[in-house]
mmCIF file of C-alpha atoms in Angstrom:
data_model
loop_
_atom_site.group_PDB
_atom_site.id
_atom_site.type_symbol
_atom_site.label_atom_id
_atom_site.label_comp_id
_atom_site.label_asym_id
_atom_site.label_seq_id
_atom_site.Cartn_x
_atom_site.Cartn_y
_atom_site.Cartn_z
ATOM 1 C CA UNK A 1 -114.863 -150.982 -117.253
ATOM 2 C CA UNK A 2 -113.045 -148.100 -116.077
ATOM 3 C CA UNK A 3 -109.823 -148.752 -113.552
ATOM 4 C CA UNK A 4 -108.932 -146.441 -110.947
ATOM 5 C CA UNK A 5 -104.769 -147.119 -110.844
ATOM 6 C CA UNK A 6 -105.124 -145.470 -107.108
ATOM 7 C CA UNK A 7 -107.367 -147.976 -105.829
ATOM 8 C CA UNK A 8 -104.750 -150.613 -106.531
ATOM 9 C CA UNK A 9 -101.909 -148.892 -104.633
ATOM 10 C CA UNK A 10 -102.975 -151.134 -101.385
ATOM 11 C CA UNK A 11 -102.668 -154.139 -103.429
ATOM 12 C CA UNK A 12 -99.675 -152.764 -104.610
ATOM 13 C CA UNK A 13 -98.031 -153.604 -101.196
ATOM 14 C CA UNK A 14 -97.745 -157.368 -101.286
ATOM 15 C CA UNK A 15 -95.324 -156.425 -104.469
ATOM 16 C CA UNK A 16 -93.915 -153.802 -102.509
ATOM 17 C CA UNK A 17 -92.642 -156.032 -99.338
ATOM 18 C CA UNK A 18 -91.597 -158.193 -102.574
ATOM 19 C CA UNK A 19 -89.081 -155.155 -103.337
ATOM 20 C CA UNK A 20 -87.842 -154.450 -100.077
ATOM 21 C CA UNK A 21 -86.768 -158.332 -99.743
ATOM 22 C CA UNK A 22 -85.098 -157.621 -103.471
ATOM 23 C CA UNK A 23 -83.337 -154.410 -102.474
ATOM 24 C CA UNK A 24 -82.000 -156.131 -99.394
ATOM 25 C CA UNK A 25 -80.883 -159.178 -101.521
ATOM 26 C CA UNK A 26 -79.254 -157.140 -104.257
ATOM 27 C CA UNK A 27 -77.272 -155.086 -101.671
ATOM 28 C CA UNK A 28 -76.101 -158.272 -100.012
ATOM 29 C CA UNK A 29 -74.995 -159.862 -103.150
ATOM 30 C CA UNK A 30 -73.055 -156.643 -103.758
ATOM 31 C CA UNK A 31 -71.423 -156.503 -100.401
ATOM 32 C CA UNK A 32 -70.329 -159.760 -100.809
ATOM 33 C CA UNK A 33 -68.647 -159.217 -103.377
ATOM 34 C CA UNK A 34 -67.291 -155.911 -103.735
ATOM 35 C CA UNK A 35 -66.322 -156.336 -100.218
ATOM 36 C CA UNK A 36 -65.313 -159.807 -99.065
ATOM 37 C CA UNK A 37 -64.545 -161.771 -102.085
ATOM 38 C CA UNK A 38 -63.027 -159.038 -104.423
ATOM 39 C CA UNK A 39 -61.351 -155.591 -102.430
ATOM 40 C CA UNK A 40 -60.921 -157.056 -98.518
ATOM 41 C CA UNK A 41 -58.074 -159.608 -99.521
ATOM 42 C CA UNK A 42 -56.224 -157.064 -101.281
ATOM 43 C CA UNK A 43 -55.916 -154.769 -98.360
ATOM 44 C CA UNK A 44 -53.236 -157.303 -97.443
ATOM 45 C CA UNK A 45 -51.069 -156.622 -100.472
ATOM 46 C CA UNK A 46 -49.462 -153.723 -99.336
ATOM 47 C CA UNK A 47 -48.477 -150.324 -101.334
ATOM 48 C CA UNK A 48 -50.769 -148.833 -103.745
ATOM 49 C CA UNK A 49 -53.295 -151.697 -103.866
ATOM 50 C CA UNK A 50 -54.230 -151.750 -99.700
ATOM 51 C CA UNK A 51 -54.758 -147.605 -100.665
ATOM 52 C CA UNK A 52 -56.823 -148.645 -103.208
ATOM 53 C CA UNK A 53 -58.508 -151.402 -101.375
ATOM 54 C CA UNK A 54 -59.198 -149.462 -98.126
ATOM 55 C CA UNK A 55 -60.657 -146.041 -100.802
ATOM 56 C CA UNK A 56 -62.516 -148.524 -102.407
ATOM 57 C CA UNK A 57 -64.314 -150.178 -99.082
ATOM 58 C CA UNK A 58 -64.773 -146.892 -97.271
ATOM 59 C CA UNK A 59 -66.766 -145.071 -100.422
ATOM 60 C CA UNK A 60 -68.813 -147.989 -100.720
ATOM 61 C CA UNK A 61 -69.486 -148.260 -96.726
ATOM 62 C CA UNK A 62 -70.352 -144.393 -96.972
ATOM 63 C CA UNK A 63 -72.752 -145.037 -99.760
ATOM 64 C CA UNK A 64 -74.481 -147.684 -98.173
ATOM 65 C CA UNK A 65 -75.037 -146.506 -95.293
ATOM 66 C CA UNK A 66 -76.611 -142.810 -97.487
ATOM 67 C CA UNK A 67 -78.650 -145.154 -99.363
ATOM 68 C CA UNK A 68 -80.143 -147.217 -96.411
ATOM 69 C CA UNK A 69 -80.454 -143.925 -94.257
ATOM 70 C CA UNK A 70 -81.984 -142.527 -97.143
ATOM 71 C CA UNK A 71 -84.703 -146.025 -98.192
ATOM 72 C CA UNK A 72 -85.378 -146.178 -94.732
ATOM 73 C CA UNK A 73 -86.802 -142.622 -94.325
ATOM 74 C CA UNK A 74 -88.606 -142.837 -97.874
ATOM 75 C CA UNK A 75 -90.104 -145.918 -96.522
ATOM 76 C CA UNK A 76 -91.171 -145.060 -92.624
ATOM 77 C CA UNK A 77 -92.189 -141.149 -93.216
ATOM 78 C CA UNK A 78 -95.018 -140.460 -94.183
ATOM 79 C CA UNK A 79 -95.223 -137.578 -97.272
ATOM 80 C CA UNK A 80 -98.123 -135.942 -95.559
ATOM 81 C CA UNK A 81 -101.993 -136.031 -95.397
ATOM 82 C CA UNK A 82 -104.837 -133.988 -95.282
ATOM 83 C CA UNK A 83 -105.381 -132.540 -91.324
ATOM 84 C CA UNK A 84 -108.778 -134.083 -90.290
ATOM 85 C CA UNK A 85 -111.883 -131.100 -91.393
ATOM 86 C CA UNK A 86 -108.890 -129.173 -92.949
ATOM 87 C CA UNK A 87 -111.044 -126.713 -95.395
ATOM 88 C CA UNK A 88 -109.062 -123.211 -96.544
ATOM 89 C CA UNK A 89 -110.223 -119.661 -95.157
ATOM 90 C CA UNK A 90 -111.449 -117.260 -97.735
ATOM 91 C CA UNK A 91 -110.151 -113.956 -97.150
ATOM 92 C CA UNK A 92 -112.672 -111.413 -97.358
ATOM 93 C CA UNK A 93 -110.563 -108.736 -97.849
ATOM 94 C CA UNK A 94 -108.676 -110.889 -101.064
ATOM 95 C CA UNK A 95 -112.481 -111.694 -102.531
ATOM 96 C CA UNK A 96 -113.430 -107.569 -102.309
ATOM 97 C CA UNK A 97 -110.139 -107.229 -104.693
ATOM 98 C CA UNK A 98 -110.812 -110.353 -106.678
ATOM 99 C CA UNK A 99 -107.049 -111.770 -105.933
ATOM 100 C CA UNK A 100 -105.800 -114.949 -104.945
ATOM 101 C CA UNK A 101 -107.855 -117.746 -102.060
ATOM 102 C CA UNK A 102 -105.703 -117.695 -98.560
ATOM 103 C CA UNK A 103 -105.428 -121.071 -97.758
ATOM 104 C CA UNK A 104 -105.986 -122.248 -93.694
ATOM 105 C CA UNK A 105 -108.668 -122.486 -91.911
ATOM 106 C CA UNK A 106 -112.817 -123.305 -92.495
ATOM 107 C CA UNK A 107 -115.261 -122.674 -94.536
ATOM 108 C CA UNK A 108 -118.441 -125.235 -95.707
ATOM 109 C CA UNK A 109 -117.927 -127.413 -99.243
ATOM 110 C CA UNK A 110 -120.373 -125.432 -100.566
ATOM 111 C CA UNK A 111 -117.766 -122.766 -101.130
ATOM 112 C CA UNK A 112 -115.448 -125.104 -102.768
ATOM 113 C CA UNK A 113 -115.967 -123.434 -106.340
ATOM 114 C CA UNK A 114 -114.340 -121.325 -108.440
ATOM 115 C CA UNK A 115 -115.714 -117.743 -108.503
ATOM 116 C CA UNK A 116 -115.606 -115.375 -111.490
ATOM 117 C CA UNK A 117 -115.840 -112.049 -109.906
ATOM 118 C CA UNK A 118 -119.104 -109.891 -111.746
ATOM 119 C CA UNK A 119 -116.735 -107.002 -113.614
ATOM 120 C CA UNK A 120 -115.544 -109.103 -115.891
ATOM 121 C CA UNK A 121 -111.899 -110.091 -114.081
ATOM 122 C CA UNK A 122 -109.321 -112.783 -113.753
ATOM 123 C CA UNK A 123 -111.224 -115.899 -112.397
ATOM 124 C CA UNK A 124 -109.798 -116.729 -109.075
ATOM 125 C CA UNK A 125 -108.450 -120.216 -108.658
ATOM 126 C CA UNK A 126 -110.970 -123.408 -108.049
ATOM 127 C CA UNK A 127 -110.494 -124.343 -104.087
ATOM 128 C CA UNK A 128 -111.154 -128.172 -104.504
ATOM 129 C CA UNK A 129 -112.712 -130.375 -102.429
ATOM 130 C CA UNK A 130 -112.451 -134.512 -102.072
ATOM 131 C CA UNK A 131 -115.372 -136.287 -102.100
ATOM 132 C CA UNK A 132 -113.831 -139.665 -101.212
ATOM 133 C CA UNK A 133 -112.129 -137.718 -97.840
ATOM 134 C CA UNK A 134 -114.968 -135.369 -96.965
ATOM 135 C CA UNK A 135 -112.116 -132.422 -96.405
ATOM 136 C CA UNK A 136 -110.574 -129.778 -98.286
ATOM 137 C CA UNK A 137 -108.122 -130.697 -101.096
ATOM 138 C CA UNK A 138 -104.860 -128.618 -100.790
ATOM 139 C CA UNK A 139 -102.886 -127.132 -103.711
ATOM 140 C CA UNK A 140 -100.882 -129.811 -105.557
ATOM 141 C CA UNK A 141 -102.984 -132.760 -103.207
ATOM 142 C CA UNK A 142 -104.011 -136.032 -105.099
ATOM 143 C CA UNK A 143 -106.155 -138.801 -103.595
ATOM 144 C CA UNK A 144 -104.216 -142.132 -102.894
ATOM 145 C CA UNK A 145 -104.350 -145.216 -100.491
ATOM 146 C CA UNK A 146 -107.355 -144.218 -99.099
ATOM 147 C CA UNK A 147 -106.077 -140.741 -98.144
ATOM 148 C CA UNK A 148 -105.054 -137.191 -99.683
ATOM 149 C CA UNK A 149 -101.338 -137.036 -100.080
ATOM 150 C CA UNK A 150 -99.844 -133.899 -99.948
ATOM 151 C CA UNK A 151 -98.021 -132.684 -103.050
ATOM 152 C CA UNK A 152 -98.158 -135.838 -104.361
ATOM 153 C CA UNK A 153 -95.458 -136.904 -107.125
ATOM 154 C CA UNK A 154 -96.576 -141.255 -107.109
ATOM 155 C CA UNK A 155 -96.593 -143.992 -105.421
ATOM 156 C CA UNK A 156 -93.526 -146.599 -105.683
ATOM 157 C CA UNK A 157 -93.831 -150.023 -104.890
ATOM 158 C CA UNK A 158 -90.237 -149.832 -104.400
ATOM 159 C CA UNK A 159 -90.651 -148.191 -101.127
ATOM 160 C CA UNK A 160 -94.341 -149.417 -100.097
ATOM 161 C CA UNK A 161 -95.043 -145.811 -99.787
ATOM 162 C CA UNK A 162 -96.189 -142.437 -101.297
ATOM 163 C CA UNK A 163 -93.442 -139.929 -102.554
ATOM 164 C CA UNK A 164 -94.761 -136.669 -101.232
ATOM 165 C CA UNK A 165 -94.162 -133.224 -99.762
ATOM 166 C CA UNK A 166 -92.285 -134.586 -96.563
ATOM 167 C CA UNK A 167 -90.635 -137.506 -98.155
ATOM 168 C CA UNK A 168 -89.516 -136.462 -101.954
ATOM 169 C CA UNK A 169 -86.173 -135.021 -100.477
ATOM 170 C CA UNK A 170 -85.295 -138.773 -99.481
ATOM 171 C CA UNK A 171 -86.607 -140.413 -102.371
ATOM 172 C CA UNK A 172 -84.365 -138.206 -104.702
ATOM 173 C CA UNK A 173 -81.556 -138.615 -102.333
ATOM 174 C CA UNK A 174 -82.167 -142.563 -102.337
ATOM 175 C CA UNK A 175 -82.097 -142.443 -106.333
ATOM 176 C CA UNK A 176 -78.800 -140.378 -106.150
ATOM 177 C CA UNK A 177 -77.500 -142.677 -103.660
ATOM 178 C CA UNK A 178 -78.456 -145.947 -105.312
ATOM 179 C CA UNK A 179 -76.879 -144.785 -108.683
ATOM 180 C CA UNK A 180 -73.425 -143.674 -106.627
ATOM 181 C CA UNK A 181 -73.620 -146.865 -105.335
ATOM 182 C CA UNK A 182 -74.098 -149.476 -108.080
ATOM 183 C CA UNK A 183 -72.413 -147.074 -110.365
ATOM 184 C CA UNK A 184 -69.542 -147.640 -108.317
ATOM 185 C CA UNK A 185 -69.907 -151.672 -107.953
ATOM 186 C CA UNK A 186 -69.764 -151.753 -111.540
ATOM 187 C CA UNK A 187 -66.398 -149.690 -112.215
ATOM 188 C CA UNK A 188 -64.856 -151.168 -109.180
ATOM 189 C CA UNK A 189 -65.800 -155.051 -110.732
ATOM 190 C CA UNK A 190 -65.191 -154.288 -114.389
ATOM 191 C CA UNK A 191 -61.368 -155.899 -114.116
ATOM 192 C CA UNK A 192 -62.788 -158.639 -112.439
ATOM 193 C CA UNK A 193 -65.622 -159.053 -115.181
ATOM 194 C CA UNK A 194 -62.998 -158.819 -117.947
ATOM 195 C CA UNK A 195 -61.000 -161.401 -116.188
ATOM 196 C CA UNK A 196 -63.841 -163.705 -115.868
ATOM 197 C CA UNK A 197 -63.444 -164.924 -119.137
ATOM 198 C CA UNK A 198 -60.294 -166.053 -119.485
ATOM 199 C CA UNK A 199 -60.559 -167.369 -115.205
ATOM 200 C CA UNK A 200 -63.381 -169.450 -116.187
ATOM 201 C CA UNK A 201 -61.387 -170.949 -119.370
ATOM 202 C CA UNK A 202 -58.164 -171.752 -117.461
ATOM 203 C CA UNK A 203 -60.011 -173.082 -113.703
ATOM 204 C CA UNK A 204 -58.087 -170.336 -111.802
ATOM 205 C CA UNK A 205 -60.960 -169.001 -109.792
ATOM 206 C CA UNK A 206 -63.537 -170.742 -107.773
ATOM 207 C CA UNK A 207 -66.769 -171.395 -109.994
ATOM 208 C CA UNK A 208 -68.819 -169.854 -106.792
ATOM 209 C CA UNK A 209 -66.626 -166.489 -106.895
ATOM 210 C CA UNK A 210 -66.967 -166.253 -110.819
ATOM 211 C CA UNK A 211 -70.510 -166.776 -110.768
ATOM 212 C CA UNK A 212 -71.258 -164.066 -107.825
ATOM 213 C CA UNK A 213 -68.829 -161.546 -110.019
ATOM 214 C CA UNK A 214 -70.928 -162.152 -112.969
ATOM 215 C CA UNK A 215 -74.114 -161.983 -111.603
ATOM 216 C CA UNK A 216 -72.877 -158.768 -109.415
ATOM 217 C CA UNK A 217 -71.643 -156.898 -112.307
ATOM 218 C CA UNK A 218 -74.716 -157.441 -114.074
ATOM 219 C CA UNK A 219 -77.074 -156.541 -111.790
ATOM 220 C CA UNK A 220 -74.925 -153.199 -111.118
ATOM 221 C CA UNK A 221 -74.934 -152.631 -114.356
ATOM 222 C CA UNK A 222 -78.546 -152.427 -115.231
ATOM 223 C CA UNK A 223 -79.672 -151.045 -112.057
ATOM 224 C CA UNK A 224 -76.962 -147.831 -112.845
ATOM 225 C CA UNK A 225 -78.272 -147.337 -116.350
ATOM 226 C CA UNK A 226 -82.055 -147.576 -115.085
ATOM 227 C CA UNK A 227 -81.494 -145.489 -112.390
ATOM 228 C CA UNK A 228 -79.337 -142.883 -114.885
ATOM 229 C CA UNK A 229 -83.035 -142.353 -116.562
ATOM 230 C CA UNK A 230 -84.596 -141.682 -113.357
ATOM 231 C CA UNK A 231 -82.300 -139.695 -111.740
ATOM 232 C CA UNK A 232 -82.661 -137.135 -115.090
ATOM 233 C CA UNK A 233 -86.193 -137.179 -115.404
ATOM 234 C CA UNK A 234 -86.629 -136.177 -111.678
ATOM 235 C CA UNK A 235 -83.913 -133.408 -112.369
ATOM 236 C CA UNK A 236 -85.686 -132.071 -114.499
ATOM 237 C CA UNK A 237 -89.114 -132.326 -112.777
ATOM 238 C CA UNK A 238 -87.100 -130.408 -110.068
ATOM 239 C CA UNK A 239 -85.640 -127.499 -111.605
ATOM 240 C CA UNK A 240 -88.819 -127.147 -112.938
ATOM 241 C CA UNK A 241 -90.858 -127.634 -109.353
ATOM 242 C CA UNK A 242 -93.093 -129.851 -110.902
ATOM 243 C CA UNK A 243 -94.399 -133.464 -109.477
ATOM 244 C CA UNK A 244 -94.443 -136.418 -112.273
ATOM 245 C CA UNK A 245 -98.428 -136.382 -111.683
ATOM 246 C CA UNK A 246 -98.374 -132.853 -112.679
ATOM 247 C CA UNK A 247 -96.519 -133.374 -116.222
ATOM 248 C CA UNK A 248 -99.470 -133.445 -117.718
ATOM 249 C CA UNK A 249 -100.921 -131.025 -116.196
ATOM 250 C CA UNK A 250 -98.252 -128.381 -117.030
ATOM 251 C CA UNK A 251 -98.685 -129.289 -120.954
ATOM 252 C CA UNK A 252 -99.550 -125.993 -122.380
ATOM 253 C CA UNK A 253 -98.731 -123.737 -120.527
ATOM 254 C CA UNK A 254 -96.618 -120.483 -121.063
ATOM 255 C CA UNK A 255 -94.746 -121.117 -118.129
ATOM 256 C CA UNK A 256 -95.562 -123.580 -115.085
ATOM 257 C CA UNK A 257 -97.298 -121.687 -112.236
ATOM 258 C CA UNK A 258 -95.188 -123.137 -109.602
ATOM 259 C CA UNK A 259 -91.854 -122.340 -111.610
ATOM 260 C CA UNK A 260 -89.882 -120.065 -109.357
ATOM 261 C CA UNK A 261 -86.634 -120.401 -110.660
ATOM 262 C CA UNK A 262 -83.682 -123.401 -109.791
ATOM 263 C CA UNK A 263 -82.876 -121.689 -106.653
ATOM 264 C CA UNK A 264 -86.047 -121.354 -105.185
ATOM 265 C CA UNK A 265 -87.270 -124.947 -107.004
ATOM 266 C CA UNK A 266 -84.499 -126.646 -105.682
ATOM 267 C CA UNK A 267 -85.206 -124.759 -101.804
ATOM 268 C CA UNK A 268 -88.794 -125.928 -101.923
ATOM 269 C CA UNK A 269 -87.891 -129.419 -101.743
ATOM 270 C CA UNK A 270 -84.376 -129.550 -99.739
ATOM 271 C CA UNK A 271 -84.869 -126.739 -97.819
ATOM 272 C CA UNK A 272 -82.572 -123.608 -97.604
ATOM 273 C CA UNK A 273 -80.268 -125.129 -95.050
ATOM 274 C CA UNK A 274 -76.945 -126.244 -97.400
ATOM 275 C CA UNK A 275 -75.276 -128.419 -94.927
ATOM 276 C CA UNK A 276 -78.282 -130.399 -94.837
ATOM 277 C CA UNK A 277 -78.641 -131.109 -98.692
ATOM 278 C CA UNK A 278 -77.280 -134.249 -98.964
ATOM 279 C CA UNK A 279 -78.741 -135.703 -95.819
ATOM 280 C CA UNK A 280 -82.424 -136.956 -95.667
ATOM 281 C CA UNK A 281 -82.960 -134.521 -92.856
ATOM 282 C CA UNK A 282 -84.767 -131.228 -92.519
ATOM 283 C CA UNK A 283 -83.907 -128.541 -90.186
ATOM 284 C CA UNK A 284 -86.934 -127.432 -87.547
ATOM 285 C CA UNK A 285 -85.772 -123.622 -89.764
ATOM 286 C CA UNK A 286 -86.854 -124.811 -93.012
ATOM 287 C CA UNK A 287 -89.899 -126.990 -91.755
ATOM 288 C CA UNK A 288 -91.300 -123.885 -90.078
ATOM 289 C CA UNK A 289 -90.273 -120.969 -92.485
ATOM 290 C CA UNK A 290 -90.319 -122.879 -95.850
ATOM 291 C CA UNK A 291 -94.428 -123.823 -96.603
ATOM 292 C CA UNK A 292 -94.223 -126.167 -99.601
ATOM 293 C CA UNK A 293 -92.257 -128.412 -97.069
ATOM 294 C CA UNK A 294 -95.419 -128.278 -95.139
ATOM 295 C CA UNK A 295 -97.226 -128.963 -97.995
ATOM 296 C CA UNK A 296 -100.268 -127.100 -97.914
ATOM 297 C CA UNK A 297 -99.406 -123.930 -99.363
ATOM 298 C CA UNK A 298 -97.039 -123.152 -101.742
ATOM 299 C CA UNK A 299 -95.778 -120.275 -104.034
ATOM 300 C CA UNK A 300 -96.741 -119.341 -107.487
ATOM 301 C CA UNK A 301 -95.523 -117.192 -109.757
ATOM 302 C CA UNK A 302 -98.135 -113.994 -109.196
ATOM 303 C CA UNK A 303 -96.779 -114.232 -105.526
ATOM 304 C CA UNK A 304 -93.244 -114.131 -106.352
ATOM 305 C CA UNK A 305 -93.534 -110.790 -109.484
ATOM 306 C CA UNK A 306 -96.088 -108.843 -106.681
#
């Protein structure tokens, strides 16, 4: 029996709300803490630990409030459908010279074929269509939770959602975040991990404290290595502009179709304003002048060397 994995994305969600409830548990347990129990009383010591203290609580304050800023918008936008009877325009001038489709406007499903022109040339590219939708199937468009996502990279239970075209900016910069974050928790409770041991042997701490420490630093701990892997596999997916659906895809090849370069890689997914890199924002600039953020059309290679 053959299992579609994108028919089980809606039963997915139950897990998902599972993983919202554990993100929002893990970060309490870590401001708890890193905050209240561990760096706050110190902040009444005076000299260079209160400097310490107060560096300590305001980097983790300004990471939280990234990451959450970050989740939430992964979570509540969505990474972009299929318009309703969206079908792309054939260019009739483009089909006399045998180039490239022009993607936009209408034509019938019929047309959705691939054409090899009769002298012999360079086949132009298939213009696919989604039988499940009944509407044109963009560039870079897989079928998911009963719709067509846009440039569609997977779906994460972590965020009950679809990483997409409109929404892969804040899913990288919720990865980045996350890592910052519990990468930080874990330095910043290392001396008080080290000291558990020998606290627990001579009754000098509360056994409620030493248990949160423990349980903090190891949940930091393998969170920050996790996340390490998947903040350099989606790296590299990046500065190569390709989606984690499309890995297989790009498997021998010469050199990925969509490959523009870092610059340009990097542009098509956080835009081209750099004061807005780090924030899970786009400016109305890049959203009109920058298509892949669209995520209907996007550039390839023959487009770039014409």
């Amino acid at each position: 029996m053959k299992i579609n994995l994108f028919r089980l994305c809606s039963g997915l969600k139950v897990i998902g709300y599972f993983m919202i409830l554990l993100v929002a548990a893990i970060i309490s347990v870590s401001y708890y803490t890193v905050v209240v129990v561990t760096w706050a009383p110190k902040l009444l010591h005076g000299g260079v630990h209160s400097f310490l203290a107060f560096f300590i609580i305001v980097m983790f304050h300004i990471l939280l409030v990234m990451l959450l800023w970050s989740y939430f918008m992964v979570v509540f936008k969505d990474p972009g459908s299929v318009p309703e009877n969206w079908k792309p325009l054939i260019d009739e001038e483009n089909l006399e010279a045998g180039s490239s489709l022009t993607l936009s406007e209408n034509i019938e499903p019929k047309a959705f074929t691939s054409t090899q022109p009769s002298d012999g040339g360079e086949r132009r590219p298939q213009v696919r269509y989604c039988s499940r939708c009944q509407n044109g199937k963009p560039p870079r468009c897989h079928h998911c939770c009963q719709r067509c996502v846009l440039k569609m990279d997977h779906h994460c239970v972590w965020v009950v959602n679809c990483v997409g075209a409109r929404n892969y900016k804040f899913f990288l910069l919720f990865l980045l975040y996350t890592f910052l974050e519990t990468t930080m928790d874990t330095l910043v409770l290392l001396p008080n991990f080290v000291d558990f041991f020998s606290d627990a042997k001579d009754h000098s701490e509360s056994p409620g404290h030493l248990a949160v420490i423990f349980l903090t630093f190891v949940l930091n701990l393998a969170f920050a290595l996790s996340l390490l892997c998947f903040v350099v596999m989606h790296g590299s997916l990046l500065s190569s502009n390709t989606t984690t659906v499309e890995v297989h895809e790009k498997k021998g090849t010469i050199r990925w179709k969509y490959d523009l370069g870092r610059k340009k890689n990097f542009e098509q997914v956080f835009g081209t304003k750099k004061a807005l890199w780090l924030l899970p924002l786009f400016s109305k600039e890049d959203l009109d002048n920058v298509p892949a953020l669209r995520g209907l059309e996007f550039p390839t290679l023959s487009d770039t060397e014409a």
